[in-house]
Structures are given as structure tokens and as C-alpha cells.
Short mmCIF file of C-alpha atoms in Angstrom, two decimals:
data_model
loop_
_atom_site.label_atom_id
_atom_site.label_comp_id
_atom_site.label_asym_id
_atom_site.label_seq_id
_atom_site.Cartn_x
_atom_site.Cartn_y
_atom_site.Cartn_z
CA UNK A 1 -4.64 12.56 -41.94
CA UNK A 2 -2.01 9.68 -41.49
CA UNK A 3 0.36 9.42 -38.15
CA UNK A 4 3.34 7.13 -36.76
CA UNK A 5 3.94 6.90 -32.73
CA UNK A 6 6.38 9.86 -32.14
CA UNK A 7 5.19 12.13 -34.62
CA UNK A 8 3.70 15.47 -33.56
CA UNK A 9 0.04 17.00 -33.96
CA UNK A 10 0.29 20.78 -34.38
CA UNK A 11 -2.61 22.88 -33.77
CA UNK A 12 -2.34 26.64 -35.80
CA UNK A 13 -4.73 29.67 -36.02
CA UNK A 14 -6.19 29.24 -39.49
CA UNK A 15 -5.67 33.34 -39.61
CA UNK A 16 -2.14 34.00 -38.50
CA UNK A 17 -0.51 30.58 -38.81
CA UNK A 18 0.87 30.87 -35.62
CA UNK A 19 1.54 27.37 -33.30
CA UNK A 20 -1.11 27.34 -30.49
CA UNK A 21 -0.11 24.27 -28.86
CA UNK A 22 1.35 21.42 -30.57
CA UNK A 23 2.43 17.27 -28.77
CA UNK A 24 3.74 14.16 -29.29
CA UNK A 25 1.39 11.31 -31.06
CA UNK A 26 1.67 8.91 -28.02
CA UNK A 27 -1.29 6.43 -29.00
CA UNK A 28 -2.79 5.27 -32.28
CA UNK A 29 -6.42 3.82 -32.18
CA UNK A 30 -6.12 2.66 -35.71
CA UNK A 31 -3.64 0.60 -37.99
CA UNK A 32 -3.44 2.92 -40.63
CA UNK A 33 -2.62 5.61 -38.43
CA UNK A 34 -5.77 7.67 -38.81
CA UNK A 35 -7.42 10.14 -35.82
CA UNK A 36 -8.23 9.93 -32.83
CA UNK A 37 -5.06 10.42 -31.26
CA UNK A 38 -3.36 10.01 -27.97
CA UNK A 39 -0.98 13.50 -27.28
CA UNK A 40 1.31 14.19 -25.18
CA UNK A 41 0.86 18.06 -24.70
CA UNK A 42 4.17 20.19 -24.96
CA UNK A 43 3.27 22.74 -22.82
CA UNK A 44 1.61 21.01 -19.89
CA UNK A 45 2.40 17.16 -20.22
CA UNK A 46 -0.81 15.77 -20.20
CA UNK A 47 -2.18 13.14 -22.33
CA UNK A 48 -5.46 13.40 -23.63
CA UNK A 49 -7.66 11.98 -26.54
CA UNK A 50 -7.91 14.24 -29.22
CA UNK A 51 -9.50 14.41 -32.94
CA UNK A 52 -7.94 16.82 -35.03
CA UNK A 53 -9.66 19.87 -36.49
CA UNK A 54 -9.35 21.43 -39.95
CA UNK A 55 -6.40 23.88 -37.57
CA UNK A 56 -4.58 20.33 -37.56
CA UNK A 57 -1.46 19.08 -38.70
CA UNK A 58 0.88 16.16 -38.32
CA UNK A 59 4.43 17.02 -38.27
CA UNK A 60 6.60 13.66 -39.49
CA UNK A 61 9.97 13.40 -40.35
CA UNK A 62 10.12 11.44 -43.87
CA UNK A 63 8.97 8.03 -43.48
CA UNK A 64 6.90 5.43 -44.91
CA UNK A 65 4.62 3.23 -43.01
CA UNK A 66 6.70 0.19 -41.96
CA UNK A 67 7.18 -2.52 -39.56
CA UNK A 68 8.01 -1.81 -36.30
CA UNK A 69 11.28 -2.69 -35.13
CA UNK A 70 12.77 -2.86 -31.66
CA UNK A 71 16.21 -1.15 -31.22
CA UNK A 72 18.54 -1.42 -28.54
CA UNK A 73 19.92 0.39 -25.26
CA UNK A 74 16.31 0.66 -24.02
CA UNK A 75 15.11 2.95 -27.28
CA UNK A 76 11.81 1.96 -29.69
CA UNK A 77 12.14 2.14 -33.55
CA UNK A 78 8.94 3.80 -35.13
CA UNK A 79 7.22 2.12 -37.48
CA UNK A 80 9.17 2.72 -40.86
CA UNK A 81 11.96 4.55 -39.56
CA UNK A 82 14.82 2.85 -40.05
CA UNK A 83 17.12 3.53 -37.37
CA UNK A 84 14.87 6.29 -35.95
CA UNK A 85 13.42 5.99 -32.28
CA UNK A 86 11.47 7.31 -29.69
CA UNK A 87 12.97 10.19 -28.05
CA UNK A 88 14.92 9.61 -24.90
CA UNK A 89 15.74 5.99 -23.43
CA UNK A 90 12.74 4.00 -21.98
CA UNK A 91 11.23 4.91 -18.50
CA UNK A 92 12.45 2.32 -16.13
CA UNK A 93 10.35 -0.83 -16.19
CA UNK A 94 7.59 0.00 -13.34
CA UNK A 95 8.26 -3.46 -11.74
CA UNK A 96 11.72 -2.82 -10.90
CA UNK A 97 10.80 1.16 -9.75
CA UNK A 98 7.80 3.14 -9.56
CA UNK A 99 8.55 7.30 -10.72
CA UNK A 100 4.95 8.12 -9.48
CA UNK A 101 2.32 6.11 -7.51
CA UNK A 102 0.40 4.33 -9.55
CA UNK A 103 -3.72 4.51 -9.57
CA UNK A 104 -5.68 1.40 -9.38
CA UNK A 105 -5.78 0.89 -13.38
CA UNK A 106 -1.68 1.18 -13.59
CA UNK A 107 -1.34 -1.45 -10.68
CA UNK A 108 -3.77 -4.17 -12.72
CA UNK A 109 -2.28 -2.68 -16.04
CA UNK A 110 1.61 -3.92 -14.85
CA UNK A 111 0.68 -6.83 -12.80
CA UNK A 112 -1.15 -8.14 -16.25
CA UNK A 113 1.78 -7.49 -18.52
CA UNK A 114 3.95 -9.15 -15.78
CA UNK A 115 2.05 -12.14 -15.89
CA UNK A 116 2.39 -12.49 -19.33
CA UNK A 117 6.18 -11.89 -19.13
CA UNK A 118 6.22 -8.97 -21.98
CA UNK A 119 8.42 -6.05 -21.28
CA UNK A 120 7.29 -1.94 -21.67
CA UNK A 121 8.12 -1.69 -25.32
CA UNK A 122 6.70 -5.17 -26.22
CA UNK A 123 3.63 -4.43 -24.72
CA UNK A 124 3.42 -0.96 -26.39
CA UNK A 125 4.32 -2.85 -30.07
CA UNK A 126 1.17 -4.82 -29.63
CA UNK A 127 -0.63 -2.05 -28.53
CA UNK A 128 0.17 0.31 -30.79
CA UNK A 129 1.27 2.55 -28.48
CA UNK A 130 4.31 4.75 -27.20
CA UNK A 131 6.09 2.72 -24.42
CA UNK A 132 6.47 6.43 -22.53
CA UNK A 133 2.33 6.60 -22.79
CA UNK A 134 2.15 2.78 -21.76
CA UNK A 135 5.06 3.80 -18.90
CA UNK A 136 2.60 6.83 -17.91
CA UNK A 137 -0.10 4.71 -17.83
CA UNK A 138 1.12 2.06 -15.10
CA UNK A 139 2.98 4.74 -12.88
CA UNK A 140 0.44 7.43 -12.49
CA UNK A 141 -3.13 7.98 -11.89
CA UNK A 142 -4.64 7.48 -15.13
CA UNK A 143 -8.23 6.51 -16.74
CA UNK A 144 -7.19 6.14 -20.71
CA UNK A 145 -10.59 5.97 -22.79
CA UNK A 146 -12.56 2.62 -23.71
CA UNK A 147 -10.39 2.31 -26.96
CA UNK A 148 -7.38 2.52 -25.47
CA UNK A 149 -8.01 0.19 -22.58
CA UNK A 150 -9.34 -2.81 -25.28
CA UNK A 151 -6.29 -2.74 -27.48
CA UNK A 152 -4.02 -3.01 -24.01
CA UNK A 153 -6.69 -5.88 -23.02
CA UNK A 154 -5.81 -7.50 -26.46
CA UNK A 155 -2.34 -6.65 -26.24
CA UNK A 156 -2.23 -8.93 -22.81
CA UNK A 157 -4.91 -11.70 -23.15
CA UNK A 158 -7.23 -9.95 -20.72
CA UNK A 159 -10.28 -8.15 -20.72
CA UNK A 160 -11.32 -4.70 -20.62
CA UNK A 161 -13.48 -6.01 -17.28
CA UNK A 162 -10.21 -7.01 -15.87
CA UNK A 163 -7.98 -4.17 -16.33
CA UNK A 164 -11.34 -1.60 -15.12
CA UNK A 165 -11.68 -3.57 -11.96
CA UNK A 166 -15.41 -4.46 -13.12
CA UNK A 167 -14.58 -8.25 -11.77
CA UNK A 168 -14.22 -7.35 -8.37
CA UNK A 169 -17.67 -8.04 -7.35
CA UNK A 170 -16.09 -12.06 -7.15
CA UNK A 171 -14.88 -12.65 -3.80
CA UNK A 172 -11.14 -11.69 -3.30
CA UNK A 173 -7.68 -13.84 -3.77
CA UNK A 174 -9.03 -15.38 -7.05
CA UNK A 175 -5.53 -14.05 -8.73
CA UNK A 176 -2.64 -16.48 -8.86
CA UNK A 177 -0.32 -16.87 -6.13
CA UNK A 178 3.13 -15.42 -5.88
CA UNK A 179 5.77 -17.73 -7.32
CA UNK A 180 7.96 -17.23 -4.36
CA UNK A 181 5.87 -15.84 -1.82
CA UNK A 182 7.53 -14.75 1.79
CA UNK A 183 4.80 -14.94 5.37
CA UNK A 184 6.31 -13.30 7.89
CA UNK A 185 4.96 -12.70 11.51
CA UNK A 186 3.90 -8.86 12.59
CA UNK A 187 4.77 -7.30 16.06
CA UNK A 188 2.16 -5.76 18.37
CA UNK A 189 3.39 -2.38 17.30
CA UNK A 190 3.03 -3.11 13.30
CA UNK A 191 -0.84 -4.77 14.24
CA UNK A 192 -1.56 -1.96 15.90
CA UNK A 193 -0.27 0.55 12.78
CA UNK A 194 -2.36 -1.44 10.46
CA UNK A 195 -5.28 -1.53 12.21
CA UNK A 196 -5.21 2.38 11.74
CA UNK A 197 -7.95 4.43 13.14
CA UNK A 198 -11.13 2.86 11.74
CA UNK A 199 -12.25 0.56 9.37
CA UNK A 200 -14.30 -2.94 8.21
CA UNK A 201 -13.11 -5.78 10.40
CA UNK A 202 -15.25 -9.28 10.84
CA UNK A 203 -15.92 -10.21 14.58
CA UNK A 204 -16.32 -14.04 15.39
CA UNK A 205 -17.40 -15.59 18.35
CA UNK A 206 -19.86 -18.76 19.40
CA UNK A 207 -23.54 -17.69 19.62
CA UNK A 208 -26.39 -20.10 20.49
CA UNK A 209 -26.37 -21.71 17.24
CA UNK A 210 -22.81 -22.32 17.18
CA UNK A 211 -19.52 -19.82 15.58
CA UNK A 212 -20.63 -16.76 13.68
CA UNK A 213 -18.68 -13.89 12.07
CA UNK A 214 -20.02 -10.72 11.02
CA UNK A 215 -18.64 -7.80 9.41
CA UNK A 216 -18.97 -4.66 11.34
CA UNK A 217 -17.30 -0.73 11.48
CA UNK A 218 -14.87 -0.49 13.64
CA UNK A 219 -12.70 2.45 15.61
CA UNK A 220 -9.83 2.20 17.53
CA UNK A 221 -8.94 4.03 21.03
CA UNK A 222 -6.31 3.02 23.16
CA UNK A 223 -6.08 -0.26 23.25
CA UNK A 224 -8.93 -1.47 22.57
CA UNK A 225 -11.40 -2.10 19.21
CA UNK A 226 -15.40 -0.59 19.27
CA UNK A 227 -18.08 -1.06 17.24
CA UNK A 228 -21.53 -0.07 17.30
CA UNK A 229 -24.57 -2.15 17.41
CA UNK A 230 -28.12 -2.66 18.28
CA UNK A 231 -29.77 -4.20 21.24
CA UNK A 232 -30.36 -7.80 20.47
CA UNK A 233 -29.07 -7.95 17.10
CA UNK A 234 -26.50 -10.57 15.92
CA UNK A 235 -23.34 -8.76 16.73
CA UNK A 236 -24.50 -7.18 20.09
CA UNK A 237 -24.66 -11.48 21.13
CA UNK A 238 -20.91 -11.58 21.50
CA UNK A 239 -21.28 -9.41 24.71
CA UNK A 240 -19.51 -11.10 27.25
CA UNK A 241 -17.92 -13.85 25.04
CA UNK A 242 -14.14 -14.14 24.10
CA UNK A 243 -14.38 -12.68 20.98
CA UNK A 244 -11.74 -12.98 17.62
CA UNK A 245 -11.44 -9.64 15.62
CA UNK A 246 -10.13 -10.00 12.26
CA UNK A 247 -8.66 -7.07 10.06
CA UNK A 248 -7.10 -7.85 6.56
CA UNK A 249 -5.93 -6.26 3.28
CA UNK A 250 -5.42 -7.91 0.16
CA UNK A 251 -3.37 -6.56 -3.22
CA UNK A 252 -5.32 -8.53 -5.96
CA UNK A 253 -2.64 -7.43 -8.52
CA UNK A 254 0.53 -7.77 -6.86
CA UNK A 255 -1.22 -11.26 -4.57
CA UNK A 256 0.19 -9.54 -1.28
CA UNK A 257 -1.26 -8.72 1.88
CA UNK A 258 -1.86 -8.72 5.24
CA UNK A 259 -4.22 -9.89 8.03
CA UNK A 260 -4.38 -8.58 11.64
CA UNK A 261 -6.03 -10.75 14.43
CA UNK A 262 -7.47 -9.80 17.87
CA UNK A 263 -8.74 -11.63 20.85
CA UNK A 264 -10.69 -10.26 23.93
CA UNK A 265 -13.78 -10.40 25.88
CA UNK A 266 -16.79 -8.51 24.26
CA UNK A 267 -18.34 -6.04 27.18
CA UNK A 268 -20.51 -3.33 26.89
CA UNK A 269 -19.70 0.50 26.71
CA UNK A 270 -22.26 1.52 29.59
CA UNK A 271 -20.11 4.95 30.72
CA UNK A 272 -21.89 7.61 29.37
CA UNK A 273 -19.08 9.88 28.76
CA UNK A 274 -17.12 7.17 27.11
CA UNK A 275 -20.26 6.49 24.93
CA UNK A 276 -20.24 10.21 24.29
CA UNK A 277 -16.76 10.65 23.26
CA UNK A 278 -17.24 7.42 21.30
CA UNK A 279 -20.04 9.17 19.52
CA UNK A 280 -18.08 12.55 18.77
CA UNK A 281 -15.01 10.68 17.67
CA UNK A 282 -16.61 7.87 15.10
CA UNK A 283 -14.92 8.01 11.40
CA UNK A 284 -17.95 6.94 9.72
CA UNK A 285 -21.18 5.88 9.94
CA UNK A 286 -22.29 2.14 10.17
CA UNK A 287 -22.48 0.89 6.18
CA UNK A 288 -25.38 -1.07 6.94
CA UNK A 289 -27.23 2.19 8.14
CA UNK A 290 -29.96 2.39 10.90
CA UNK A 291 -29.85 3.60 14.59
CA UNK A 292 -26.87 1.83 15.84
CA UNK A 293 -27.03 3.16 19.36
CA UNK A 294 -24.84 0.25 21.95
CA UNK A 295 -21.27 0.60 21.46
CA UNK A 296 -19.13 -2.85 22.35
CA UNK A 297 -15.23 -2.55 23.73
CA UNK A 298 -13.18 -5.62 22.78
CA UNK A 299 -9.89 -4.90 24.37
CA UNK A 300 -6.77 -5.96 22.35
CA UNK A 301 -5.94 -8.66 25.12
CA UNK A 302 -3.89 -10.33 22.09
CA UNK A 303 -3.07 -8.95 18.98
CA UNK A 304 -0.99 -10.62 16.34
CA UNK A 305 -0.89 -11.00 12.90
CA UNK A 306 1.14 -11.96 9.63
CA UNK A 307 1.96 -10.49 6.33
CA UNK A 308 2.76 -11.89 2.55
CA UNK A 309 5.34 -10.43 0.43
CA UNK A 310 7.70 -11.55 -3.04
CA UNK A 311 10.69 -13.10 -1.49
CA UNK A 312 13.68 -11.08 -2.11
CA UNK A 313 15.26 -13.69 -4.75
#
């Protein structure tokens, strides 16, 4: 069994003959076109990896193997057919506008073909691939097979680590910098949205051996930032300090973010009902695990913070 990009697999009952389900040949894992497959199913749209059966069939339409040739008005010549292409024009390039939301594999997936300044359907010719699939791939939630993910890897002078997210164990901002990158100063009311509800923050402050940060779980009430602690431990030191609070975010791929920054004086949480409702209320559980059983209030006396985005060129 040979295929081309754009032909279709049909799947019959051996007995009757009649179509069960048949799809579009999306992705080729080999250069001479034999199984597996990538298909686009007709009857539900999904893509899935699929080796064909003995009830199997590739529908072309009269070609030879070729080379592949690039058309025009935003349409992909299969390989061989001269003049024939893809059906329909080429989804919208996902850097200009997104159709879906992307998972964390489409978001590396574009930034990487970005950063090597190839377009949708040159990225599919290398990776012998439909630029709809490759299109599919970097606007929706998606997690292609090992194959596919190499030959995309190839395709862009990465690695299969890189585009699975395996290299995130380095610290973060090791990707390049934006070319022309845009810091711009948050209000009170935009600190306070991205601060959310809960989350990691870092809390620095000057203990007896001189300035420490540590990384603690945090909630948010009212104005003012708790975490829990125990009695004596690092963290529970900044009681009655002026403490700095630090909250950030960082997009690897797209080498945006923000950071969020609050000052106040660390004081215990001594009100029983407070440490109650505190208790009821918390998101999550300390990551670091343990009895965590003294809850610290550092009030959002000042709260500012700034934000990195692509300047609008």
C-alpha cells in the first residue's frame, strides 16, 4: 500500500463492500508513502494514527510519485500532481490568528517554526505532512505520536525533547529574547487580577544571616497575601519584618511575561476564626507537605508590577 498527502484511506466490510468510515491521508511517516498513516476522519474530524487492515484501501486520483511543489493563493501541490492541491486554501498562519487555543505542544510547535522563519506549508513540505494537520497541530490541543513529533523536530532543527517540553527541568528564560520586546508598568487593579486566588510566590526578607527568599503557597483575601508555615522554620522568620512578595509568569515559547511585586510587614495570623476560615478556604495544600499549622498575613501595603509583550511594529 502506497499514499500521497491528500489522498483518502477507505475502510469497507470485506462481506458487503459497503464504506464504514473512510479520511483524508494527513501525515506520511515514510518517503515512499507506505503505512502508518495520519487520517483525518470524515465523519468526526479527528486525527489519529492508523495502520491499515486487509478492509483497507487508498483512494488516489491518478498520479505518480513526484516532487512536491508549492502553488499559490495559499494552496499546497501534492507530490506528483501537477497542478493538483490540497483541498481548500491554507488555515491562517497561527502567528497572525489562533482558530482554537492551542495546548502546550502547539505553542512550542509555532514558536519553533517561527524562529526558524518557515511558513505552514514549508514546514509541512519538510515534514511530510498536510499543512491543515501541521495547522491542527499548533492551534489545538494535540499529542501527535513519537514519529510524528521527530520528523517536525527534523523539519525545524530542534529536538523531540524540545518540542515535548522534556527540557524544562533547566531553569526558566533560557529561550531567546523578543526582537522588539515592549515592558510596560501594571496598575494595582491588574496586580491584583494576576495574583488570582492562590498560587507559588517567593517571599524575601533579611533573616539573621542576611536576605533570603523562599518559595512558599500562597492565598489571597482581601487585601492581603497568606501563607502557611511552621513554628521556627525559615519562612515563619520574616514575622515582623518588611517583607517583598514576588509573583511571576513566564511564556518560554512566545519569551513574554509578567511579574507581580508586594511589600508589607510579615505578622502573624493569631485570630482563631481568621485562622479557621483561612483553613476552610485554602486552594491547596503546601507542595512541600508536612503539618504547616501558623498562617502569616503580609498585607499588600504596595503592590506593583510590570509586564513584557511583542511591540506592536
Amino acid at each position: 500500500m502506497h499514499a500521497h498527502l491528500g489522498d483518502r484511506l477507505v475502510v469497507e466490510s470485506p462481506v458487503t463492500g459497503v464504506t464504514r468510515r473512510d479520511g483524508e491521508i494527513v501525515g506520511l511517516h515514510h518517503d515512499d508513502g507506505t503505512p502508518p498513516y495520519d487520517v483525518r476522519w470524515s465523519d468526526t474530524g479527528e486525527i489519529s494514527l492508523v495502520f491499515p487492515g486487509p478492509d483497507a484501501h487508498v483512494q488516489h486520483a491518478g498520479h505518480e510519485a513526484g516532487v512536491r511543489d508549492m502553488g499559490h493563493e495559499g494552496d499546497v501541490r501534492r507530490p506528483g500532481r501537477e497542478g493538483a492541491t490540497t483541498r481548500g486554501p491554507i488555515p491562517a498562519d497561527p502567528a497572525v490568528g489562533m482558530a482554537g487555543k492551542p495546548g502546550d505542544f502547539g505553542r512550542r510547535l509555532a514558536a519553533a517554526r517561527r524562529r526558524q522563519g518557515l511558513s505552514l506549508e514549508e514546514t509541512a513540505g519538510r515534514a511530510r505532512m498536510s499543512p491543515h494537520y501541521l495547522a491542527y497541530l499548533e492551534q489545538h490541543p494535540s499529542e501527535p505520536g513519537i514519529t510524528t513529533i521527530l520528523r517536525l523536530a527534523d523539519a525545524l532543527g530542534t529536538t523531540l525533547l524540545a518540542l515535548r517540553g522534556g527540557d524544562q527541568e533547566f531553569p526558566p528564560g533560557q529561550g531567546r529574547a523578543l526582537r522588539h520586546p515592549r515592558l510596560t508598568d501594571l496598575s494595582r487593579d491588574e496586580c491584583r487580577a494576576l495574583l488570582s486566588t492562590h498560587g507559588v510566590g517567593r517571599i524575601a526578607f533579611t533573616g539573621p544571616v542576611g536576605p533570603v527568599a523562599f518559595p512558599v503557597n500562597y492565598d489571597v483575601l482581601g487585601e492581603a497575601l497568606y501563607f502557611r508555615s511552621t513554628p521556627g522554620s525559615a519562612p515563619a522568620k520574616a514575622v515582623g519584618s518588611d517583607v517583598a512578595f514576588e509573583v511571576d509568569h513566564l511564556d518560554e515559547e512566545m519569551s513574554q511575561g509578567w511579574s507581580v511585586l508586594a511589600v508589607g510587614r510579615a505578622e502573624v495570623v493569631d485570630d482563631p476564626d481568621m485562622v479557621r476560615r483561612l483553613d476552610e478556604r485554602a486552594y491547596s495544600e503546601p507542595w512541600a507537605g508536612g503539618s504547616r499549622l501558623l498562617w502569616v498575613k503580609v498585607p499588600l501595603t504596595r503592590l506593583t508590577g510590570r509586564r513584557i509583550t511583542a511591540a506592536d511594529r
